[in-house]
C-alpha cells in the first residue's frame, strides 16, 4: 500500500472523541468493505442487545441474571428505583467507610491508624484492584495494599511476611460474592490463623465484601467484623472493579474513585452510539472479528507504552477470555469461541517478544496503548531536542510500522494520560467492546461454565483424597495404588490418586510411599 493510500485509510478510520480526547485507530487492521456489509445487520442487533441489557433485560440467561455494571457509574440508568438507590447507597457507604478509616474514627485495636490493606480474593476480585493499584496508587498512599489471590501456601507466607509487625494495623478485605469461593475461603482461614498466632483479633480488622445474606455476610455479622460492604447480584466478577469490589481499596489508597466512575460514564455514553464508525467499542469489536475471522483465530497482544499500565493485559485476560471463551453459543451450538490475550509493555517488549511478532508466526494482532503526556512537569533532554518520552513515542510508532511492513495487524488506542478518569475510560471501552463482540458471535459473555467445571473437578479430587486417607487408616497395612483406588471406590482414578499421594508424601502429611516414585505401579502406600 503506497503512502498516499495509507494516509487516506488512516484519516478514514481514525476515531477521535473531542470531549474525551481519546483516539482509536484500526487503519492497520485488515478490515474490508464486504466484511462491513456482512456485519452491518449483526451490529444493528448488537446495539439493540446492549440497549436491552442496560434497560434491565436478562442478559445472562444461563443464570437468569441482569447485567448491570453500567448502572454503577450512572445509577439513573438503573431499570428500577430500588436498584438506583442501591447503587447510590453503596457508594455513599463506601465513601463513609473510607472517610472513617482515613480520619482514624475506625482504627485497629492496637493503633491510631490502619497502615495497610490485605485484600483476599481471586479472579475479578483481585485483578481489577491489582491493576488499579499498580496504575494509580500514589507513592505516599494513605494505606499500602497487598494481595492474597491464590491458594499457594508459600505465596501467602510471603505476603504475610511482607506485612510483618504491621499485621496489627492491617485492614483485611475478604472479597467473594457468594461467600463460598474456595480460594478466598482458604486465604481467609490462613489470615485468621496468622492473626491468632500474633495474638490479634481478626474480627476487629476484617471487612466482608460480599453479597447480601451470603454465607460470608452472615459470618461477618455473627462474628462482629469491622464492616460489611454489599456486592450486587447483577455485577459479575470481571466487571466489578467499579463496584464495592474495587472502589473501597482504591479510595483508601487515595485514588479518586469519583473520577474513575466519571471516566467510565463518559466512555459508556460514547460507546452507546448505534453507529459502527462513530462508536469506539464497535470499532474494536469489528477489528477483533476481522482479525480472527469471527472465530478467534488470532491472539490479542496488548502493548501499553506506559509502566503504570503493565497489569492492563492481565486484567483484560479475564475480561476478554472468560467472557468470550465459550464452547457453545446462545442457541446451544458447539462453536468453541474465544480470543486469547497476552501482553507486557513497551518498549520492554521490543527486547522480548516483538521479534516473534514481526518475524514469527502471524497468529496475533497487536493493540498499542499510547499515552500522550509523558509525566507531570517538564522532561530533560536526553539528546538535543529529544526526551525519554520522545524515545518511547518513537519506539511505539516504529514498532507499529515494523509490524505493518510485515503484514501484521495492529490497533492503536490513545489517551492523554494515566489518571483515575482515563483508567475508568479504558475499563468501560473494553467492557462494551466485549459485549458487542459477544453479540456478533452469539455467545453469553456473562457466565463462566468452564470455571465452574474446574471447581467441581477440584472438589472431586479433594473428596477422593479424604476417602483414600480413611481407607489407609482403617486398613493399617500397605497397599498398591490400584488396590487403594479400588477400595476407595475410584478404580478409574489411579493416576489422580497417585498425584494426590505424591503431594501428601512431599509435605509430610501422614503418607509413606515405598518403591520407585517414577514407577507408580511399584509403590506400596501406607498411612503413618
Short mmCIF file of C-alpha atoms in Angstrom, two decimals:
data_model
loop_
_atom_site.label_atom_id
_atom_site.label_comp_id
_atom_site.label_asym_id
_atom_site.label_seq_id
_atom_site.Cartn_x
_atom_site.Cartn_y
_atom_site.Cartn_z
CA UNK A 1 0.00 0.00 0.00
CA UNK A 2 1.52 3.33 -1.03
CA UNK A 3 1.90 6.22 1.41
CA UNK A 4 -0.95 8.29 -0.04
CA UNK A 5 -3.40 5.39 0.15
CA UNK A 6 -2.32 4.54 3.70
CA UNK A 7 -2.68 8.18 4.79
CA UNK A 8 -6.21 8.27 3.34
CA UNK A 9 -7.07 4.99 5.07
CA UNK A 10 -5.78 6.39 8.36
CA UNK A 11 -7.91 9.51 8.01
CA UNK A 12 -10.97 7.48 7.03
CA UNK A 13 -10.73 5.13 10.01
CA UNK A 14 -9.38 7.39 12.75
CA UNK A 15 -11.87 7.85 15.60
CA UNK A 16 -11.45 10.85 17.87
CA UNK A 17 -13.72 11.93 20.71
CA UNK A 18 -13.15 15.61 21.25
CA UNK A 19 -14.53 15.75 24.79
CA UNK A 20 -12.72 12.62 25.96
CA UNK A 21 -9.55 13.29 23.95
CA UNK A 22 -9.45 9.59 23.09
CA UNK A 23 -8.34 8.17 19.74
CA UNK A 24 -9.00 4.70 18.32
CA UNK A 25 -7.16 3.76 15.13
CA UNK A 26 -7.96 0.50 13.32
CA UNK A 27 -6.46 1.59 10.00
CA UNK A 28 -3.73 -1.05 10.29
CA UNK A 29 -6.29 -3.86 10.57
CA UNK A 30 -7.39 -5.95 7.60
CA UNK A 31 -10.98 -4.71 7.51
CA UNK A 32 -12.53 -4.99 4.06
CA UNK A 33 -15.73 -3.28 2.82
CA UNK A 34 -17.51 -6.57 2.15
CA UNK A 35 -16.96 -7.61 5.78
CA UNK A 36 -18.56 -4.39 6.98
CA UNK A 37 -21.55 -5.03 4.71
CA UNK A 38 -21.79 -8.58 6.05
CA UNK A 39 -21.62 -7.48 9.69
CA UNK A 40 -23.87 -4.41 9.50
CA UNK A 41 -27.06 -6.34 10.41
CA UNK A 42 -25.23 -8.06 13.25
CA UNK A 43 -24.04 -4.74 14.61
CA UNK A 44 -27.57 -3.40 14.46
CA UNK A 45 -28.64 -6.35 16.60
CA UNK A 46 -25.63 -5.92 18.90
CA UNK A 47 -26.55 -2.28 19.55
CA UNK A 48 -30.11 -3.37 20.32
CA UNK A 49 -28.85 -6.15 22.62
CA UNK A 50 -26.72 -3.68 24.57
CA UNK A 51 -29.61 -1.25 24.88
CA UNK A 52 -31.86 -4.01 26.23
CA UNK A 53 -29.13 -5.10 28.65
CA UNK A 54 -28.86 -1.58 30.07
CA UNK A 55 -32.63 -1.43 30.37
CA UNK A 56 -32.61 -4.49 32.64
CA UNK A 57 -33.23 -7.42 30.30
CA UNK A 58 -31.94 -10.83 31.35
CA UNK A 59 -28.58 -10.73 29.60
CA UNK A 60 -27.19 -13.84 31.31
CA UNK A 61 -29.87 -16.45 30.52
CA UNK A 62 -27.93 -19.39 31.96
CA UNK A 63 -28.00 -17.80 35.42
CA UNK A 64 -31.22 -15.82 34.85
CA UNK A 65 -29.47 -12.58 35.78
CA UNK A 66 -29.47 -8.98 34.69
CA UNK A 67 -26.07 -7.48 33.86
CA UNK A 68 -25.77 -4.04 35.39
CA UNK A 69 -22.19 -2.87 35.71
CA UNK A 70 -23.11 0.14 33.55
CA UNK A 71 -25.51 1.32 36.26
CA UNK A 72 -22.63 1.58 38.74
CA UNK A 73 -21.38 4.77 37.07
CA UNK A 74 -24.79 6.11 36.08
CA UNK A 75 -27.47 5.00 38.55
CA UNK A 76 -30.10 7.00 36.67
CA UNK A 77 -29.92 4.26 34.00
CA UNK A 78 -30.95 1.57 36.50
CA UNK A 79 -34.17 -0.21 35.47
CA UNK A 80 -35.86 0.17 38.87
CA UNK A 81 -35.88 2.82 41.60
CA UNK A 82 -34.69 0.17 44.05
CA UNK A 83 -31.55 -0.64 42.04
CA UNK A 84 -30.85 3.05 41.50
CA UNK A 85 -30.98 3.63 45.24
CA UNK A 86 -28.88 0.54 45.89
CA UNK A 87 -26.08 1.94 43.71
CA UNK A 88 -26.26 5.37 45.36
CA UNK A 89 -26.39 3.95 48.88
CA UNK A 90 -23.50 1.54 48.30
CA UNK A 91 -21.23 4.30 47.00
CA UNK A 92 -22.20 6.51 49.95
CA UNK A 93 -21.45 3.66 52.35
CA UNK A 94 -18.05 3.07 50.72
CA UNK A 95 -17.11 6.75 50.94
CA UNK A 96 -18.28 6.98 54.55
CA UNK A 97 -16.25 3.90 55.46
CA UNK A 98 -13.14 5.27 53.73
CA UNK A 99 -13.57 8.61 55.48
CA UNK A 100 -13.80 6.91 58.87
CA UNK A 101 -10.63 4.91 58.19
CA UNK A 102 -8.68 7.93 56.95
CA UNK A 103 -9.77 10.05 59.92
CA UNK A 104 -8.94 7.34 62.43
CA UNK A 105 -12.53 7.01 63.59
CA UNK A 106 -12.20 3.38 62.53
CA UNK A 107 -8.83 2.15 63.71
CA UNK A 108 -7.11 -1.09 64.74
CA UNK A 109 -7.32 -2.12 68.42
CA UNK A 110 -3.61 -1.52 68.91
CA UNK A 111 -3.08 1.69 66.96
CA UNK A 112 -4.40 5.07 65.90
CA UNK A 113 -4.50 4.36 62.17
CA UNK A 114 -4.61 1.49 59.74
CA UNK A 115 -1.42 1.40 57.68
CA UNK A 116 -2.06 -1.38 55.17
CA UNK A 117 -4.77 -3.25 53.30
CA UNK A 118 -4.65 -7.01 52.81
CA UNK A 119 -7.07 -7.90 50.02
CA UNK A 120 -8.10 -11.56 49.84
CA UNK A 121 -9.92 -12.51 46.66
CA UNK A 122 -9.43 -14.20 43.31
CA UNK A 123 -10.23 -13.53 39.66
CA UNK A 124 -12.24 -10.35 39.27
CA UNK A 125 -11.97 -9.75 42.99
CA UNK A 126 -8.19 -9.39 42.61
CA UNK A 127 -7.25 -8.49 39.03
CA UNK A 128 -9.16 -5.22 38.91
CA UNK A 129 -7.90 -3.93 42.28
CA UNK A 130 -4.35 -5.01 41.38
CA UNK A 131 -4.45 -3.21 38.02
CA UNK A 132 -5.85 -0.02 39.54
CA UNK A 133 -3.40 -0.03 42.45
CA UNK A 134 -0.42 -0.51 40.14
CA UNK A 135 -1.65 2.14 37.72
CA UNK A 136 -2.81 4.84 40.10
CA UNK A 137 -1.72 4.46 43.73
CA UNK A 138 0.42 7.45 44.79
CA UNK A 139 3.84 6.89 46.30
CA UNK A 140 2.57 8.38 49.57
CA UNK A 141 -0.68 6.40 49.61
CA UNK A 142 -2.51 6.62 52.96
CA UNK A 143 -2.63 2.82 53.04
CA UNK A 144 -0.41 0.37 51.16
CA UNK A 145 -2.14 -2.61 49.57
CA UNK A 146 -1.16 -6.29 49.46
CA UNK A 147 -2.95 -9.23 47.84
CA UNK A 148 -3.63 -12.87 48.54
CA UNK A 149 -5.11 -14.11 45.29
CA UNK A 150 -4.23 -17.81 45.24
CA UNK A 151 -4.15 -20.94 47.38
CA UNK A 152 -0.36 -21.09 47.24
CA UNK A 153 0.87 -21.53 50.84
CA UNK A 154 4.31 -20.09 50.05
CA UNK A 155 2.72 -17.10 48.36
CA UNK A 156 0.51 -16.49 51.39
CA UNK A 157 3.52 -16.74 53.69
CA UNK A 158 5.42 -14.25 51.56
CA UNK A 159 2.60 -11.70 51.64
CA UNK A 160 2.12 -12.06 55.39
CA UNK A 161 5.90 -11.84 55.84
CA UNK A 162 5.94 -8.54 53.96
CA UNK A 163 3.42 -7.17 56.45
CA UNK A 164 5.36 -8.42 59.45
CA UNK A 165 4.55 -6.43 62.59
CA UNK A 166 2.17 -4.22 60.60
CA UNK A 167 -0.36 -7.04 60.65
CA UNK A 168 -1.68 -5.36 63.80
CA UNK A 169 -2.52 -2.25 61.76
CA UNK A 170 -3.71 -4.01 58.61
CA UNK A 171 -7.25 -3.79 57.31
CA UNK A 172 -8.31 -7.13 55.79
CA UNK A 173 -10.77 -7.30 52.89
CA UNK A 174 -12.36 -10.70 52.25
CA UNK A 175 -14.00 -10.47 48.81
CA UNK A 176 -16.42 -13.09 47.49
CA UNK A 177 -19.91 -12.51 46.12
CA UNK A 178 -21.22 -15.93 47.08
CA UNK A 179 -19.06 -16.29 50.15
CA UNK A 180 -18.18 -19.80 49.06
CA UNK A 181 -15.24 -19.25 46.69
CA UNK A 182 -12.73 -21.89 47.86
CA UNK A 183 -9.56 -19.87 47.20
CA UNK A 184 -10.91 -16.86 49.08
CA UNK A 185 -12.09 -19.01 51.96
CA UNK A 186 -8.68 -20.67 52.12
CA UNK A 187 -6.91 -17.33 52.19
CA UNK A 188 -9.23 -16.09 54.91
CA UNK A 189 -8.54 -19.12 57.11
CA UNK A 190 -4.78 -18.67 56.64
CA UNK A 191 -5.04 -14.99 57.58
CA UNK A 192 -7.20 -15.78 60.59
CA UNK A 193 -4.56 -18.24 61.75
CA UNK A 194 -1.85 -15.61 61.34
CA UNK A 195 -3.88 -13.17 63.41
CA UNK A 196 -4.43 -15.77 66.12
CA UNK A 197 -0.74 -16.63 66.20
CA UNK A 198 0.08 -12.93 66.63
CA UNK A 199 -2.49 -12.61 69.42
CA UNK A 200 -4.70 -10.30 67.33
CA UNK A 201 -8.49 -10.19 66.98
CA UNK A 202 -9.21 -10.78 63.30
CA UNK A 203 -12.83 -9.59 63.54
CA UNK A 204 -11.76 -6.10 64.64
CA UNK A 205 -9.79 -5.61 61.42
CA UNK A 206 -11.86 -7.58 58.90
CA UNK A 207 -14.24 -6.31 56.23
CA UNK A 208 -16.54 -8.59 54.22
CA UNK A 209 -17.23 -7.51 50.64
CA UNK A 210 -19.90 -9.95 49.58
CA UNK A 211 -23.47 -10.49 48.50
CA UNK A 212 -26.18 -9.54 50.96
CA UNK A 213 -27.06 -12.52 53.18
CA UNK A 214 -24.35 -14.72 51.67
CA UNK A 215 -22.53 -17.23 53.83
CA UNK A 216 -19.68 -14.75 54.26
CA UNK A 217 -22.08 -11.93 55.04
CA UNK A 218 -23.73 -13.98 57.78
CA UNK A 219 -20.34 -14.99 59.21
CA UNK A 220 -19.15 -11.40 59.31
CA UNK A 221 -22.35 -10.30 61.00
CA UNK A 222 -22.32 -13.05 63.62
CA UNK A 223 -18.62 -12.54 64.41
CA UNK A 224 -18.88 -8.76 64.60
CA UNK A 225 -16.48 -7.86 61.80
CA UNK A 226 -15.44 -4.24 61.43
CA UNK A 227 -17.65 -3.66 58.37
CA UNK A 228 -19.66 -5.30 55.59
CA UNK A 229 -19.93 -3.84 52.09
CA UNK A 230 -22.52 -5.21 49.62
CA UNK A 231 -21.87 -6.74 46.20
CA UNK A 232 -24.81 -6.68 43.80
CA UNK A 233 -26.05 -9.90 42.22
CA UNK A 234 -26.17 -8.19 38.82
CA UNK A 235 -22.43 -7.39 38.70
CA UNK A 236 -20.09 -10.13 37.50
CA UNK A 237 -16.59 -10.53 38.89
CA UNK A 238 -14.74 -9.49 35.74
CA UNK A 239 -16.79 -6.27 35.50
CA UNK A 240 -16.71 -5.46 39.21
CA UNK A 241 -13.77 -3.07 39.61
CA UNK A 242 -16.08 -0.04 39.72
CA UNK A 243 -18.26 -1.67 42.38
CA UNK A 244 -17.73 -2.45 46.06
CA UNK A 245 -15.06 -4.91 44.91
CA UNK A 246 -12.61 -2.28 43.74
CA UNK A 247 -13.71 1.14 44.92
CA UNK A 248 -13.02 0.81 48.69
CA UNK A 249 -9.39 -0.27 48.24
CA UNK A 250 -8.81 2.38 45.57
CA UNK A 251 -10.24 5.17 47.72
CA UNK A 252 -8.28 4.04 50.77
CA UNK A 253 -5.10 4.37 48.69
CA UNK A 254 -6.01 7.95 47.87
CA UNK A 255 -7.29 7.27 44.34
CA UNK A 256 -10.16 9.47 43.15
CA UNK A 257 -12.96 6.94 42.65
CA UNK A 258 -15.46 9.58 41.56
CA UNK A 259 -13.11 10.40 38.67
CA UNK A 260 -12.88 6.71 37.74
CA UNK A 261 -16.66 6.48 37.68
CA UNK A 262 -16.93 9.70 35.67
CA UNK A 263 -14.47 8.42 33.06
CA UNK A 264 -16.38 5.16 32.71
CA UNK A 265 -19.70 7.02 32.46
CA UNK A 266 -18.33 9.28 29.72
CA UNK A 267 -17.00 6.33 27.72
CA UNK A 268 -20.28 4.46 28.23
CA UNK A 269 -22.04 7.37 26.54
CA UNK A 270 -19.54 7.38 23.67
CA UNK A 271 -19.95 3.64 23.13
CA UNK A 272 -23.73 3.80 23.26
CA UNK A 273 -23.86 5.41 19.80
CA UNK A 274 -25.60 2.99 17.44
CA UNK A 275 -23.26 3.61 14.52
CA UNK A 276 -20.25 1.50 13.69
CA UNK A 277 -17.77 4.16 12.57
CA UNK A 278 -18.55 6.60 15.39
CA UNK A 279 -18.57 4.06 18.23
CA UNK A 280 -15.05 3.23 19.51
CA UNK A 281 -16.07 -0.04 21.15
CA UNK A 282 -17.80 -1.15 17.95
CA UNK A 283 -14.62 -0.38 16.02
CA UNK A 284 -12.66 -2.62 18.39
CA UNK A 285 -15.23 -5.41 18.03
CA UNK A 286 -15.08 -5.07 14.24
CA UNK A 287 -11.28 -5.25 14.27
CA UNK A 288 -11.30 -8.31 16.54
CA UNK A 289 -13.78 -10.03 14.26
CA UNK A 290 -11.79 -9.20 11.13
CA UNK A 291 -8.50 -10.39 12.64
CA UNK A 292 -9.83 -13.74 13.79
CA UNK A 293 -12.48 -14.27 11.11
CA UNK A 294 -15.10 -14.32 13.84
CA UNK A 295 -13.56 -17.47 15.31
CA UNK A 296 -10.75 -16.08 17.45
CA UNK A 297 -8.12 -17.39 15.05
CA UNK A 298 -5.62 -14.74 16.19
CA UNK A 299 -4.45 -13.79 19.67
CA UNK A 300 -4.82 -10.28 21.09
CA UNK A 301 -1.46 -8.84 22.18
CA UNK A 302 -1.81 -5.82 24.47
CA UNK A 303 1.18 -3.44 24.34
CA UNK A 304 0.73 -0.46 26.67
CA UNK A 305 3.58 2.03 26.31
CA UNK A 306 3.47 3.10 29.95
CA UNK A 307 4.88 1.35 33.02
CA UNK A 308 1.77 2.09 35.06
CA UNK A 309 -0.37 0.07 32.61
CA UNK A 310 1.73 -3.09 32.95
CA UNK A 311 -1.13 -5.06 34.53
CA UNK A 312 -3.73 -3.97 31.98
CA UNK A 313 -3.11 -7.08 29.88
CA UNK A 314 -3.69 -9.35 32.90
CA UNK A 315 -6.90 -7.50 33.67
CA UNK A 316 -8.03 -7.89 30.05
CA UNK A 317 -7.14 -11.57 30.01
CA UNK A 318 -10.01 -12.28 32.35
CA UNK A 319 -12.40 -9.73 30.89
CA UNK A 320 -11.94 -10.96 27.33
CA UNK A 321 -11.14 -14.65 27.74
CA UNK A 322 -13.66 -15.50 30.44
CA UNK A 323 -16.35 -13.54 28.62
CA UNK A 324 -15.76 -14.82 25.10
CA UNK A 325 -14.16 -18.25 25.63
CA UNK A 326 -17.26 -20.42 25.25
CA UNK A 327 -17.89 -23.91 23.94
CA UNK A 328 -21.49 -23.23 22.91
CA UNK A 329 -23.34 -20.25 21.53
CA UNK A 330 -26.66 -18.93 22.79
CA UNK A 331 -28.51 -21.41 20.56
CA UNK A 332 -26.66 -24.39 22.03
CA UNK A 333 -24.41 -24.99 19.03
CA UNK A 334 -20.81 -26.03 19.64
CA UNK A 335 -18.69 -23.11 18.41
CA UNK A 336 -15.51 -23.02 20.57
CA UNK A 337 -15.30 -19.24 20.61
CA UNK A 338 -12.75 -17.01 22.29
CA UNK A 339 -9.78 -14.68 21.86
CA UNK A 340 -6.53 -15.38 23.69
CA UNK A 341 -4.94 -12.32 25.34
CA UNK A 342 -1.39 -11.69 26.47
CA UNK A 343 0.93 -8.74 26.80
CA UNK A 344 3.60 -6.90 28.73
CA UNK A 345 4.60 -3.29 28.00
CA UNK A 346 6.51 -1.17 25.54
CA UNK A 347 9.28 -0.62 24.91
CA UNK A 348 10.31 -3.58 27.07
CA UNK A 349 8.59 -5.88 24.57
CA UNK A 350 10.93 -4.72 21.83
CA UNK A 351 13.68 -6.53 23.74
CA UNK A 352 11.44 -9.52 24.47
CA UNK A 353 8.83 -10.93 22.08
CA UNK A 354 8.37 -8.25 19.42
CA UNK A 355 10.98 -10.19 17.43
CA UNK A 356 8.50 -13.04 17.07
CA UNK A 357 5.59 -10.68 16.48
CA UNK A 358 7.33 -9.21 13.45
CA UNK A 359 9.10 -12.24 12.01
CA UNK A 360 7.44 -15.30 13.53
CA UNK A 361 4.05 -16.95 13.33
CA UNK A 362 1.41 -14.36 12.27
CA UNK A 363 -1.17 -15.67 14.72
CA UNK A 364 -1.95 -12.39 16.51
CA UNK A 365 -3.00 -8.79 16.23
CA UNK A 366 -1.43 -6.14 18.44
CA UNK A 367 -3.09 -3.34 20.38
CA UNK A 368 -0.84 -0.41 21.21
CA UNK A 369 -1.98 1.69 24.17
CA UNK A 370 -0.44 5.14 23.68
CA UNK A 371 -0.31 7.75 26.45
CA UNK A 372 0.38 11.25 25.16
CA UNK A 373 1.57 13.00 28.31
CA UNK A 374 4.95 11.79 29.45
CA UNK A 375 4.95 12.94 33.06
CA UNK A 376 3.76 15.81 35.26
CA UNK A 377 6.02 18.75 34.53
CA UNK A 378 8.87 19.09 32.07
CA UNK A 379 11.40 16.48 30.94
CA UNK A 380 15.13 16.88 30.50
CA UNK A 381 16.64 16.36 27.06
CA UNK A 382 18.46 13.07 26.58
CA UNK A 383 19.80 14.35 23.28
CA UNK A 384 19.45 17.73 21.64
CA UNK A 385 15.68 18.35 21.36
CA UNK A 386 14.82 14.77 22.41
CA UNK A 387 13.45 13.49 25.74
CA UNK A 388 12.92 9.99 27.16
CA UNK A 389 9.24 10.36 26.31
CA UNK A 390 10.12 11.16 22.71
CA UNK A 391 12.08 7.93 22.57
CA UNK A 392 9.11 5.97 23.98
CA UNK A 393 6.79 7.53 21.42
CA UNK A 394 9.28 6.78 18.68
CA UNK A 395 9.57 3.16 19.78
CA UNK A 396 5.79 2.79 19.64
CA UNK A 397 5.49 4.30 16.19
CA UNK A 398 8.49 2.39 14.91
CA UNK A 399 7.20 -0.96 16.19
CA UNK A 400 3.75 -0.27 14.75
CA UNK A 401 5.31 0.48 11.36
CA UNK A 402 7.64 -2.52 11.50
CA UNK A 403 4.69 -4.81 12.18
CA UNK A 404 2.63 -3.28 9.37
CA UNK A 405 5.52 -3.59 6.93
CA UNK A 406 5.44 -7.34 7.55
CA UNK A 407 1.65 -7.66 7.22
CA UNK A 408 0.97 -7.79 10.97
CA UNK A 409 -2.31 -6.18 12.06
CA UNK A 410 -2.50 -3.63 14.87
CA UNK A 411 -4.88 -1.29 16.66
CA UNK A 412 -3.76 1.86 18.44
CA UNK A 413 -5.71 3.38 21.33
CA UNK A 414 -4.52 6.78 22.51
CA UNK A 415 -5.39 8.52 25.78
CA UNK A 416 -3.99 11.79 27.15
CA UNK A 417 -2.68 10.42 30.45
CA UNK A 418 -2.89 7.66 33.02
CA UNK A 419 -5.25 9.04 35.65
CA UNK A 420 -8.32 7.79 37.53
CA UNK A 421 -10.55 9.30 34.86
CA UNK A 422 -8.75 7.57 31.99
CA UNK A 423 -8.47 4.24 33.76
CA UNK A 424 -12.26 4.42 34.02
CA UNK A 425 -12.38 5.25 30.30
CA UNK A 426 -10.26 2.23 29.36
CA UNK A 427 -12.23 -0.15 31.57
CA UNK A 428 -15.53 0.98 30.06
CA UNK A 429 -14.21 0.89 26.49
CA UNK A 430 -13.21 -2.75 26.76
CA UNK A 431 -16.29 -3.80 28.69
CA UNK A 432 -18.50 -2.50 25.87
CA UNK A 433 -16.27 -3.95 23.14
CA UNK A 434 -16.54 -7.38 24.77
CA UNK A 435 -20.33 -7.08 24.99
CA UNK A 436 -20.68 -6.06 21.36
CA UNK A 437 -18.31 -8.76 20.10
CA UNK A 438 -20.18 -11.39 22.12
CA UNK A 439 -23.37 -10.38 20.35
CA UNK A 440 -21.65 -10.58 16.95
CA UNK A 441 -20.62 -14.19 17.61
CA UNK A 442 -23.79 -15.04 19.59
CA UNK A 443 -22.27 -16.14 22.91
CA UNK A 444 -23.19 -15.42 26.52
CA UNK A 445 -20.44 -13.07 27.72
CA UNK A 446 -21.63 -13.08 31.31
CA UNK A 447 -21.35 -16.66 32.55
CA UNK A 448 -18.36 -18.96 33.07
CA UNK A 449 -19.29 -22.65 32.88
CA UNK A 450 -15.67 -23.66 32.29
CA UNK A 451 -14.63 -22.08 35.57
CA UNK A 452 -17.42 -23.89 37.38
CA UNK A 453 -16.36 -27.19 35.78
CA UNK A 454 -12.85 -26.71 37.13
CA UNK A 455 -14.19 -26.05 40.63
CA UNK A 456 -16.31 -29.21 40.52
CA UNK A 457 -13.34 -31.28 39.32
CA UNK A 458 -11.20 -29.91 42.15
CA UNK A 459 -13.89 -30.84 44.66
CA UNK A 460 -13.87 -34.40 43.28
CA UNK A 461 -10.11 -34.65 43.78
CA UNK A 462 -10.33 -33.47 47.38
CA UNK A 463 -13.16 -35.91 48.06
CA UNK A 464 -11.01 -38.77 46.72
CA UNK A 465 -8.15 -37.66 48.98
CA UNK A 466 -10.36 -37.89 52.06
CA UNK A 467 -11.70 -41.31 51.05
CA UNK A 468 -8.21 -42.67 50.37
CA UNK A 469 -6.88 -41.45 53.72
CA UNK A 470 -9.82 -43.04 55.51
CA UNK A 471 -9.17 -46.38 53.75
CA UNK A 472 -5.46 -46.32 54.61
CA UNK A 473 -6.04 -45.55 58.25
CA UNK A 474 -8.66 -48.25 58.54
CA UNK A 475 -6.67 -50.95 56.71
CA UNK A 476 -3.47 -50.30 58.68
CA UNK A 477 -1.38 -52.10 56.03
CA UNK A 478 0.49 -51.15 52.85
CA UNK A 479 -1.49 -51.18 49.63
CA UNK A 480 -0.73 -50.71 45.94
CA UNK A 481 -2.20 -47.71 44.17
CA UNK A 482 -4.57 -49.96 42.26
CA UNK A 483 -5.76 -51.67 45.46
CA UNK A 484 -6.26 -48.35 47.19
CA UNK A 485 -8.19 -46.88 44.26
CA UNK A 486 -10.49 -49.89 44.23
CA UNK A 487 -11.04 -49.74 48.00
CA UNK A 488 -11.77 -46.00 47.77
CA UNK A 489 -14.44 -46.65 45.15
CA UNK A 490 -12.49 -45.00 42.33
CA UNK A 491 -10.84 -47.77 40.28
CA UNK A 492 -10.60 -45.49 37.24
CA UNK A 493 -8.82 -42.72 39.15
CA UNK A 494 -5.45 -44.36 39.85
CA UNK A 495 -3.46 -41.57 38.22
CA UNK A 496 -5.31 -38.91 40.21
CA UNK A 497 -4.75 -40.91 43.39
CA UNK A 498 -1.03 -41.21 42.62
CA UNK A 499 -0.73 -37.44 42.23
CA UNK A 500 -2.66 -36.85 45.47
CA UNK A 501 -0.44 -39.22 47.47
CA UNK A 502 2.75 -37.85 45.94
CA UNK A 503 1.74 -34.36 47.10
CA UNK A 504 0.85 -35.56 50.61
CA UNK A 505 4.10 -37.51 50.86
CA UNK A 506 6.19 -34.48 49.81
CA UNK A 507 4.59 -32.40 52.54
CA UNK A 508 4.90 -34.96 55.36
CA UNK A 509 1.14 -35.36 55.59
CA UNK A 510 0.91 -38.86 57.07
CA UNK A 511 1.69 -40.86 53.92
CA UNK A 512 4.59 -43.23 53.26
CA UNK A 513 5.42 -44.28 49.71
CA UNK A 514 7.82 -47.20 49.33
CA UNK A 515 9.20 -48.05 45.89
CA UNK A 516 10.24 -46.13 42.80
CA UNK A 517 8.31 -42.83 42.67
CA UNK A 518 8.83 -42.73 38.91
CA UNK A 519 7.16 -46.14 38.53
CA UNK A 520 3.77 -45.71 40.19
CA UNK A 521 2.75 -49.38 39.98
CA UNK A 522 5.80 -50.36 42.08
CA UNK A 523 4.66 -48.26 45.04
CA UNK A 524 3.29 -49.50 48.32
CA UNK A 525 1.26 -46.90 50.20
CA UNK A 526 0.63 -46.79 53.92
CA UNK A 527 -0.56 -44.26 56.48
CA UNK A 528 1.95 -43.12 59.07
#
